[in-house]
Amino acid sequence: MTDAPNDFLKLFADRDRVADYAEGPRRFTPGLDALHRMAAILLAERMPDDGHVLVLGAGGGLELKALAEVQPFWRFTGVDPAAPMLDLARATLGAAAQRAELVEGYIDDAPAGPFDAALCLLTLHFIDRGERVRTLAEMRRRMKPGAPLVTAHSSFPQAEPARSRWIARYAAYALASGADPAMVEAATAGVSQHLPALTPQQDEDCLTEAGFSNVELFYAAFTWRGWVASA
């Protein structure tokens, strides 16, 4: 498990793979566009019109673009360890890129803030529990008191036979959404063998241990869960 983040990072550092990234998340993540819309609504509940959002795992730029389109005065600091993914984010943002500072690295490389909100989508499942709590705590340290955090990632039962059943459903959804069968097979093997996913309860516990309060589930779709919480 400890090598899993490096293995996945290699995929996101491959410029040929990154070029085809945009449709991948939509085929593997049910309701991704709706997830982005919900995230914007949840952040806006407690953010000023000219607020500044910390986005961890911002490579690709899909969530940055979704937020920028509905909030024309928000500013963003996006952090991601893969340079090709950040290049794609700049291209995806287009003219809105002038409102985004993109930082290559991890949470420790992010500015001190304080930020009005934070967002972390489809990212935390790549790191094990201890590092996940530390990463969340570092996000919280960079946020204003009471600021909203929205996070969503793989989170599903880890005891057999439920674990295998949910992974099979993950694969079935991707196939039904038109994903390439070879890609689905490789992704499913990666999730099954390397992804340090936790159960939904364990994920909620991570948020609490990192110092967040008012943890609420707002999104559940097959192997995916999303929460909103307060710093």
PDB file of C-alpha atoms in Angstrom:
ATOM      1  CA  MET A   1       0.000   0.000   0.000  1.00  0.00           C
ATOM      2  CA  THR A   2       2.799   2.439   0.763  1.00  0.00           C
ATOM      3  CA  ASP A   3       3.890   2.508  -2.891  1.00  0.00           C
ATOM      4  CA  ALA A   4       0.383   3.131  -4.215  1.00  0.00           C
ATOM      5  CA  PRO A   5       0.582   6.953  -4.387  1.00  0.00           C
ATOM      6  CA  ASN A   6       3.805   6.785  -6.399  1.00  0.00           C
ATOM      7  CA  ASP A   7       2.298   4.217  -8.777  1.00  0.00           C
ATOM      8  CA  PHE A   8      -0.751   6.377  -9.412  1.00  0.00           C
ATOM      9  CA  LEU A   9       1.358   9.537  -9.724  1.00  0.00           C
ATOM     10  CA  LYS A  10       3.285   7.919 -12.587  1.00  0.00           C
ATOM     11  CA  LEU A  11       0.021   7.637 -14.503  1.00  0.00           C
ATOM     12  CA  PHE A  12      -0.779  11.326 -14.029  1.00  0.00           C
ATOM     13  CA  ALA A  13       2.760  12.294 -15.036  1.00  0.00           C
ATOM     14  CA  ASP A  14       2.380  10.512 -18.392  1.00  0.00           C
ATOM     15  CA  ARG A  15       1.508  13.264 -20.890  1.00  0.00           C
ATOM     16  CA  ASP A  16      -0.079  10.821 -23.358  1.00  0.00           C
ATOM     17  CA  ARG A  17      -2.452   9.522 -20.697  1.00  0.00           C
ATOM     18  CA  VAL A  18      -3.162  13.018 -19.418  1.00  0.00           C
ATOM     19  CA  ALA A  19      -4.224  14.133 -22.899  1.00  0.00           C
ATOM     20  CA  ASP A  20      -7.184  11.744 -22.655  1.00  0.00           C
ATOM     21  CA  TYR A  21      -7.981  12.558 -19.026  1.00  0.00           C
ATOM     22  CA  ALA A  22     -11.080  14.735 -19.377  1.00  0.00           C
ATOM     23  CA  GLU A  23     -13.618  11.997 -20.098  1.00  0.00           C
ATOM     24  CA  GLY A  24     -12.133   9.415 -17.735  1.00  0.00           C
ATOM     25  CA  PRO A  25     -13.493  10.777 -14.435  1.00  0.00           C
ATOM     26  CA  ARG A  26     -16.998  11.148 -15.861  1.00  0.00           C
ATOM     27  CA  ARG A  27     -17.045   7.506 -16.965  1.00  0.00           C
ATOM     28  CA  PHE A  28     -15.854   6.193 -13.608  1.00  0.00           C
ATOM     29  CA  THR A  29     -17.569   8.635 -11.226  1.00  0.00           C
ATOM     30  CA  PRO A  30     -21.389   8.704 -11.286  1.00  0.00           C
ATOM     31  CA  GLY A  31     -22.786  12.227 -11.473  1.00  0.00           C
ATOM     32  CA  LEU A  32     -19.434  14.003 -11.628  1.00  0.00           C
ATOM     33  CA  ASP A  33     -20.870  17.176 -13.157  1.00  0.00           C
ATOM     34  CA  ALA A  34     -23.616  17.206 -10.524  1.00  0.00           C
ATOM     35  CA  LEU A  35     -20.942  16.699  -7.853  1.00  0.00           C
ATOM     36  CA  HIS A  36     -19.190  19.817  -9.095  1.00  0.00           C
ATOM     37  CA  ARG A  37     -22.448  21.805  -8.993  1.00  0.00           C
ATOM     38  CA  MET A  38     -23.213  20.605  -5.470  1.00  0.00           C
ATOM     39  CA  ALA A  39     -19.689  21.496  -4.342  1.00  0.00           C
ATOM     40  CA  ALA A  40     -20.123  25.043  -5.666  1.00  0.00           C
ATOM     41  CA  ILE A  41     -23.419  25.405  -3.802  1.00  0.00           C
ATOM     42  CA  LEU A  42     -21.986  24.087  -0.536  1.00  0.00           C
ATOM     43  CA  LEU A  43     -18.936  26.341  -0.697  1.00  0.00           C
ATOM     44  CA  ALA A  44     -21.023  29.386  -1.597  1.00  0.00           C
ATOM     45  CA  GLU A  45     -23.159  28.954   1.541  1.00  0.00           C
ATOM     46  CA  ARG A  46     -20.343  30.373   3.678  1.00  0.00           C
ATOM     47  CA  MET A  47     -18.037  32.142   1.229  1.00  0.00           C
ATOM     48  CA  PRO A  48     -17.856  35.798   0.195  1.00  0.00           C
ATOM     49  CA  ASP A  49     -18.484  36.669  -3.441  1.00  0.00           C
ATOM     50  CA  ASP A  50     -14.757  37.360  -3.906  1.00  0.00           C
ATOM     51  CA  GLY A  51     -13.592  34.387  -1.848  1.00  0.00           C
ATOM     52  CA  HIS A  52     -10.366  32.422  -2.240  1.00  0.00           C
ATOM     53  CA  VAL A  53     -10.570  28.610  -2.525  1.00  0.00           C
ATOM     54  CA  LEU A  54      -7.765  26.134  -1.868  1.00  0.00           C
ATOM     55  CA  VAL A  55      -8.161  23.182  -4.261  1.00  0.00           C
ATOM     56  CA  LEU A  56      -6.046  20.128  -3.454  1.00  0.00           C
ATOM     57  CA  GLY A  57      -5.644  17.669  -6.321  1.00  0.00           C
ATOM     58  CA  ALA A  58      -6.480  20.360  -8.866  1.00  0.00           C
ATOM     59  CA  GLY A  59      -4.791  18.695 -11.847  1.00  0.00           C
ATOM     60  CA  GLY A  60      -6.978  18.434 -14.918  1.00  0.00           C
ATOM     61  CA  GLY A  61      -8.939  21.509 -13.873  1.00  0.00           C
ATOM     62  CA  LEU A  62     -12.441  20.052 -14.148  1.00  0.00           C
ATOM     63  CA  GLU A  63     -13.586  21.261 -10.738  1.00  0.00           C
ATOM     64  CA  LEU A  64     -11.742  24.570 -11.127  1.00  0.00           C
ATOM     65  CA  LYS A  65     -13.573  25.246 -14.372  1.00  0.00           C
ATOM     66  CA  ALA A  66     -16.941  24.279 -12.871  1.00  0.00           C
ATOM     67  CA  LEU A  67     -16.469  26.651  -9.927  1.00  0.00           C
ATOM     68  CA  ALA A  68     -15.086  29.462 -12.062  1.00  0.00           C
ATOM     69  CA  GLU A  69     -18.070  29.326 -14.404  1.00  0.00           C
ATOM     70  CA  VAL A  70     -20.654  29.821 -11.658  1.00  0.00           C
ATOM     71  CA  GLN A  71     -18.626  32.175  -9.433  1.00  0.00           C
ATOM     72  CA  PRO A  72     -17.000  34.867 -11.610  1.00  0.00           C
ATOM     73  CA  PHE A  73     -15.192  36.605  -8.725  1.00  0.00           C
ATOM     74  CA  TRP A  74     -13.784  33.640  -6.807  1.00  0.00           C
ATOM     75  CA  ARG A  75     -10.024  33.121  -6.828  1.00  0.00           C
ATOM     76  CA  PHE A  76      -8.307  29.747  -6.651  1.00  0.00           C
ATOM     77  CA  THR A  77      -5.069  28.205  -5.518  1.00  0.00           C
ATOM     78  CA  GLY A  78      -4.790  24.743  -7.029  1.00  0.00           C
ATOM     79  CA  VAL A  79      -2.206  22.214  -5.843  1.00  0.00           C
ATOM     80  CA  ASP A  80      -1.221  18.996  -7.625  1.00  0.00           C
ATOM     81  CA  PRO A  81       1.997  16.946  -7.762  1.00  0.00           C
ATOM     82  CA  ALA A  82       1.812  16.201 -11.508  1.00  0.00           C
ATOM     83  CA  ALA A  83       3.039  18.971 -13.802  1.00  0.00           C
ATOM     84  CA  PRO A  84       1.259  17.604 -16.915  1.00  0.00           C
ATOM     85  CA  MET A  85      -2.030  17.649 -15.009  1.00  0.00           C
ATOM     86  CA  LEU A  86      -1.475  21.285 -14.039  1.00  0.00           C
ATOM     87  CA  ASP A  87      -0.761  22.133 -17.681  1.00  0.00           C
ATOM     88  CA  LEU A  88      -4.079  20.507 -18.566  1.00  0.00           C
ATOM     89  CA  ALA A  89      -5.788  22.521 -15.815  1.00  0.00           C
ATOM     90  CA  ARG A  90      -4.498  25.765 -17.319  1.00  0.00           C
ATOM     91  CA  ALA A  91      -5.813  24.777 -20.733  1.00  0.00           C
ATOM     92  CA  THR A  92      -9.135  23.660 -19.282  1.00  0.00           C
ATOM     93  CA  LEU A  93      -9.614  26.950 -17.417  1.00  0.00           C
ATOM     94  CA  GLY A  94      -8.999  29.095 -20.478  1.00  0.00           C
ATOM     95  CA  ALA A  95      -9.507  32.770 -19.684  1.00  0.00           C
ATOM     96  CA  ALA A  96     -10.368  31.933 -16.055  1.00  0.00           C
ATOM     97  CA  ALA A  97      -6.765  30.783 -15.536  1.00  0.00           C
ATOM     98  CA  GLN A  98      -5.931  34.391 -14.610  1.00  0.00           C
ATOM     99  CA  ARG A  99      -7.902  33.816 -11.384  1.00  0.00           C
ATOM    100  CA  ALA A 100      -5.952  30.674 -10.459  1.00  0.00           C
ATOM    101  CA  GLU A 101      -2.507  30.143  -8.989  1.00  0.00           C
ATOM    102  CA  LEU A 102      -1.412  26.573  -9.746  1.00  0.00           C
ATOM    103  CA  VAL A 103       1.224  25.031  -7.489  1.00  0.00           C
ATOM    104  CA  GLU A 104       3.140  21.853  -8.276  1.00  0.00           C
ATOM    105  CA  GLY A 105       3.444  19.792  -5.109  1.00  0.00           C
ATOM    106  CA  TYR A 106       1.488  18.515  -2.132  1.00  0.00           C
ATOM    107  CA  ILE A 107      -0.384  20.168   0.712  1.00  0.00           C
ATOM    108  CA  ASP A 108       2.862  21.266   2.388  1.00  0.00           C
ATOM    109  CA  ASP A 109       3.651  23.292  -0.733  1.00  0.00           C
ATOM    110  CA  ALA A 110       0.372  25.233  -0.544  1.00  0.00           C
ATOM    111  CA  PRO A 111       0.429  28.866   0.634  1.00  0.00           C
ATOM    112  CA  ALA A 112      -0.440  29.538   4.259  1.00  0.00           C
ATOM    113  CA  GLY A 113      -3.722  31.259   3.433  1.00  0.00           C
ATOM    114  CA  PRO A 114      -5.964  31.747   5.230  1.00  0.00           C
ATOM    115  CA  PHE A 115      -8.473  30.538   2.629  1.00  0.00           C
ATOM    116  CA  ASP A 116     -12.210  31.104   2.621  1.00  0.00           C
ATOM    117  CA  ALA A 117     -12.868  27.471   1.654  1.00  0.00           C
ATOM    118  CA  ALA A 118     -11.173  24.281   0.513  1.00  0.00           C
ATOM    119  CA  LEU A 119     -12.046  21.582  -1.996  1.00  0.00           C
ATOM    120  CA  CYS A 120     -10.546  18.130  -2.506  1.00  0.00           C
ATOM    121  CA  LEU A 121     -12.197  15.840  -5.071  1.00  0.00           C
ATOM    122  CA  LEU A 122     -11.155  12.362  -6.237  1.00  0.00           C
ATOM    123  CA  THR A 123      -7.827  12.664  -4.427  1.00  0.00           C
ATOM    124  CA  LEU A 124      -7.680  11.543  -0.792  1.00  0.00           C
ATOM    125  CA  HIS A 125      -8.206   7.879  -1.651  1.00  0.00           C
ATOM    126  CA  PHE A 126      -4.631   7.825  -3.023  1.00  0.00           C
ATOM    127  CA  ILE A 127      -3.051   8.249   0.436  1.00  0.00           C
ATOM    128  CA  ASP A 128      -3.156   6.008   3.490  1.00  0.00           C
ATOM    129  CA  ARG A 129      -5.029   6.824   6.672  1.00  0.00           C
ATOM    130  CA  GLY A 130      -2.230   8.472   8.637  1.00  0.00           C
ATOM    131  CA  GLU A 131      -1.177  10.739   5.791  1.00  0.00           C
ATOM    132  CA  ARG A 132      -4.818  11.435   5.002  1.00  0.00           C
ATOM    133  CA  VAL A 133      -5.444  12.805   8.497  1.00  0.00           C
ATOM    134  CA  ARG A 134      -2.253  14.867   8.325  1.00  0.00           C
ATOM    135  CA  THR A 135      -3.195  16.249   4.905  1.00  0.00           C
ATOM    136  CA  LEU A 136      -6.654  17.207   6.110  1.00  0.00           C
ATOM    137  CA  ALA A 137      -5.185  18.856   9.208  1.00  0.00           C
ATOM    138  CA  GLU A 138      -2.809  20.878   7.017  1.00  0.00           C
ATOM    139  CA  MET A 139      -5.746  21.965   4.858  1.00  0.00           C
ATOM    140  CA  ARG A 140      -7.662  23.039   7.961  1.00  0.00           C
ATOM    141  CA  ARG A 141      -4.627  24.984   9.236  1.00  0.00           C
ATOM    142  CA  ARG A 142      -4.736  27.031   6.027  1.00  0.00           C
ATOM    143  CA  MET A 143      -8.474  27.812   6.293  1.00  0.00           C
ATOM    144  CA  LYS A 144     -10.308  30.570   8.119  1.00  0.00           C
ATOM    145  CA  PRO A 145     -12.239  29.445  11.224  1.00  0.00           C
ATOM    146  CA  GLY A 146     -15.606  28.035  10.184  1.00  0.00           C
ATOM    147  CA  ALA A 147     -14.666  27.919   6.491  1.00  0.00           C
ATOM    148  CA  PRO A 148     -16.253  25.067   4.505  1.00  0.00           C
ATOM    149  CA  LEU A 149     -14.399  22.026   3.224  1.00  0.00           C
ATOM    150  CA  VAL A 150     -15.903  19.851   0.492  1.00  0.00           C
ATOM    151  CA  THR A 151     -14.274  16.502  -0.188  1.00  0.00           C
ATOM    152  CA  ALA A 152     -15.278  13.443  -2.206  1.00  0.00           C
ATOM    153  CA  HIS A 153     -13.400  10.279  -3.118  1.00  0.00           C
ATOM    154  CA  SER A 154     -13.569   6.474  -3.143  1.00  0.00           C
ATOM    155  CA  SER A 155     -15.040   5.245   0.137  1.00  0.00           C
ATOM    156  CA  PHE A 156     -16.767   1.883   0.441  1.00  0.00           C
ATOM    157  CA  PRO A 157     -16.896  -1.281   2.603  1.00  0.00           C
ATOM    158  CA  GLN A 158     -13.504  -2.923   3.023  1.00  0.00           C
ATOM    159  CA  ALA A 159     -14.554  -6.293   4.460  1.00  0.00           C
ATOM    160  CA  GLU A 160     -15.196  -9.194   2.099  1.00  0.00           C
ATOM    161  CA  PRO A 161     -17.394 -10.143   0.357  1.00  0.00           C
ATOM    162  CA  ALA A 162     -18.818  -6.583   0.270  1.00  0.00           C
ATOM    163  CA  ARG A 163     -15.529  -5.060  -0.892  1.00  0.00           C
ATOM    164  CA  SER A 164     -15.337  -7.192  -4.034  1.00  0.00           C
ATOM    165  CA  ARG A 165     -19.024  -6.645  -4.751  1.00  0.00           C
ATOM    166  CA  TRP A 166     -18.641  -2.867  -4.701  1.00  0.00           C
ATOM    167  CA  ILE A 167     -15.491  -2.935  -6.819  1.00  0.00           C
ATOM    168  CA  ALA A 168     -17.378  -5.031  -9.382  1.00  0.00           C
ATOM    169  CA  ARG A 169     -20.111  -2.370  -9.420  1.00  0.00           C
ATOM    170  CA  TYR A 170     -17.459   0.314  -9.931  1.00  0.00           C
ATOM    171  CA  ALA A 171     -16.266  -1.573 -13.013  1.00  0.00           C
ATOM    172  CA  ALA A 172     -19.778  -2.226 -14.285  1.00  0.00           C
ATOM    173  CA  TYR A 173     -20.649   1.466 -14.112  1.00  0.00           C
ATOM    174  CA  ALA A 174     -17.545   2.455 -16.066  1.00  0.00           C
ATOM    175  CA  LEU A 175     -18.301  -0.108 -18.774  1.00  0.00           C
ATOM    176  CA  ALA A 176     -21.922   1.025 -18.964  1.00  0.00           C
ATOM    177  CA  SER A 177     -20.660   4.606 -19.353  1.00  0.00           C
ATOM    178  CA  GLY A 178     -18.581   3.712 -22.389  1.00  0.00           C
ATOM    179  CA  ALA A 179     -15.113   3.398 -20.865  1.00  0.00           C
ATOM    180  CA  ASP A 180     -12.603   1.293 -22.768  1.00  0.00           C
ATOM    181  CA  PRO A 181     -12.721  -2.299 -21.395  1.00  0.00           C
ATOM    182  CA  ALA A 182      -8.933  -2.503 -21.133  1.00  0.00           C
ATOM    183  CA  MET A 183      -8.875   0.752 -19.158  1.00  0.00           C
ATOM    184  CA  VAL A 184     -11.623  -0.534 -16.890  1.00  0.00           C
ATOM    185  CA  GLU A 185      -9.723  -3.760 -16.271  1.00  0.00           C
ATOM    186  CA  ALA A 186      -6.543  -1.870 -15.398  1.00  0.00           C
ATOM    187  CA  ALA A 187      -8.377   0.629 -13.186  1.00  0.00           C
ATOM    188  CA  THR A 188     -10.251  -2.095 -11.361  1.00  0.00           C
ATOM    189  CA  ALA A 189      -7.031  -3.991 -10.694  1.00  0.00           C
ATOM    190  CA  GLY A 190      -5.445  -0.810  -9.366  1.00  0.00           C
ATOM    191  CA  VAL A 191      -8.356  -0.128  -7.033  1.00  0.00           C
ATOM    192  CA  SER A 192      -8.455  -3.716  -5.837  1.00  0.00           C
ATOM    193  CA  GLN A 193      -4.737  -4.182  -5.275  1.00  0.00           C
ATOM    194  CA  HIS A 194      -3.279  -0.769  -4.495  1.00  0.00           C
ATOM    195  CA  LEU A 195      -5.824   1.893  -3.578  1.00  0.00           C
ATOM    196  CA  PRO A 196      -5.749   2.548   0.206  1.00  0.00           C
ATOM    197  CA  ALA A 197      -9.496   3.193   0.353  1.00  0.00           C
ATOM    198  CA  LEU A 198     -11.293   3.437   3.692  1.00  0.00           C
ATOM    199  CA  THR A 199     -14.860   2.818   4.780  1.00  0.00           C
ATOM    200  CA  PRO A 200     -17.249   5.797   4.946  1.00  0.00           C
ATOM    201  CA  GLN A 201     -17.102   5.736   8.754  1.00  0.00           C
ATOM    202  CA  GLN A 202     -13.317   5.713   8.727  1.00  0.00           C
ATOM    203  CA  ASP A 203     -13.325   8.667   6.335  1.00  0.00           C
ATOM    204  CA  GLU A 204     -15.638  10.627   8.619  1.00  0.00           C
ATOM    205  CA  ASP A 205     -13.350   9.782  11.534  1.00  0.00           C
ATOM    206  CA  CYS A 206     -10.384  11.173   9.565  1.00  0.00           C
ATOM    207  CA  LEU A 207     -12.176  14.484   9.131  1.00  0.00           C
ATOM    208  CA  THR A 208     -12.963  14.679  12.836  1.00  0.00           C
ATOM    209  CA  GLU A 209      -9.425  13.726  13.867  1.00  0.00           C
ATOM    210  CA  ALA A 210      -8.073  16.457  11.584  1.00  0.00           C
ATOM    211  CA  GLY A 211     -10.126  19.017  13.529  1.00  0.00           C
ATOM    212  CA  PHE A 212     -13.141  19.497  11.257  1.00  0.00           C
ATOM    213  CA  SER A 213     -16.636  19.763  12.714  1.00  0.00           C
ATOM    214  CA  ASN A 214     -20.212  19.588  11.426  1.00  0.00           C
ATOM    215  CA  VAL A 215     -19.282  16.692   9.110  1.00  0.00           C
ATOM    216  CA  GLU A 216     -22.218  15.948   6.783  1.00  0.00           C
ATOM    217  CA  LEU A 217     -22.561  13.408   3.985  1.00  0.00           C
ATOM    218  CA  PHE A 218     -23.948  15.025   0.819  1.00  0.00           C
ATOM    219  CA  TYR A 219     -22.981  12.625  -1.968  1.00  0.00           C
ATOM    220  CA  ALA A 220     -23.118   8.837  -2.297  1.00  0.00           C
ATOM    221  CA  ALA A 221     -22.762   7.007  -5.608  1.00  0.00           C
ATOM    222  CA  PHE A 222     -21.623   3.366  -5.727  1.00  0.00           C
ATOM    223  CA  THR A 223     -18.005   3.401  -4.413  1.00  0.00           C
ATOM    224  CA  TRP A 224     -17.895   7.180  -3.985  1.00  0.00           C
ATOM    225  CA  ARG A 225     -18.794   9.392  -1.019  1.00  0.00           C
ATOM    226  CA  GLY A 226     -18.635  13.145  -0.414  1.00  0.00           C
ATOM    227  CA  TRP A 227     -18.760  15.260   2.747  1.00  0.00           C
ATOM    228  CA  VAL A 228     -19.001  18.912   3.703  1.00  0.00           C
ATOM    229  CA  ALA A 229     -17.428  20.040   6.979  1.00  0.00           C
ATOM    230  CA  SER A 230     -16.356  23.163   8.859  1.00  0.00           C
ATOM    231  CA  ALA A 231     -12.802  24.200   9.721  1.00  0.00           C
TER     232      ALA A 231
END
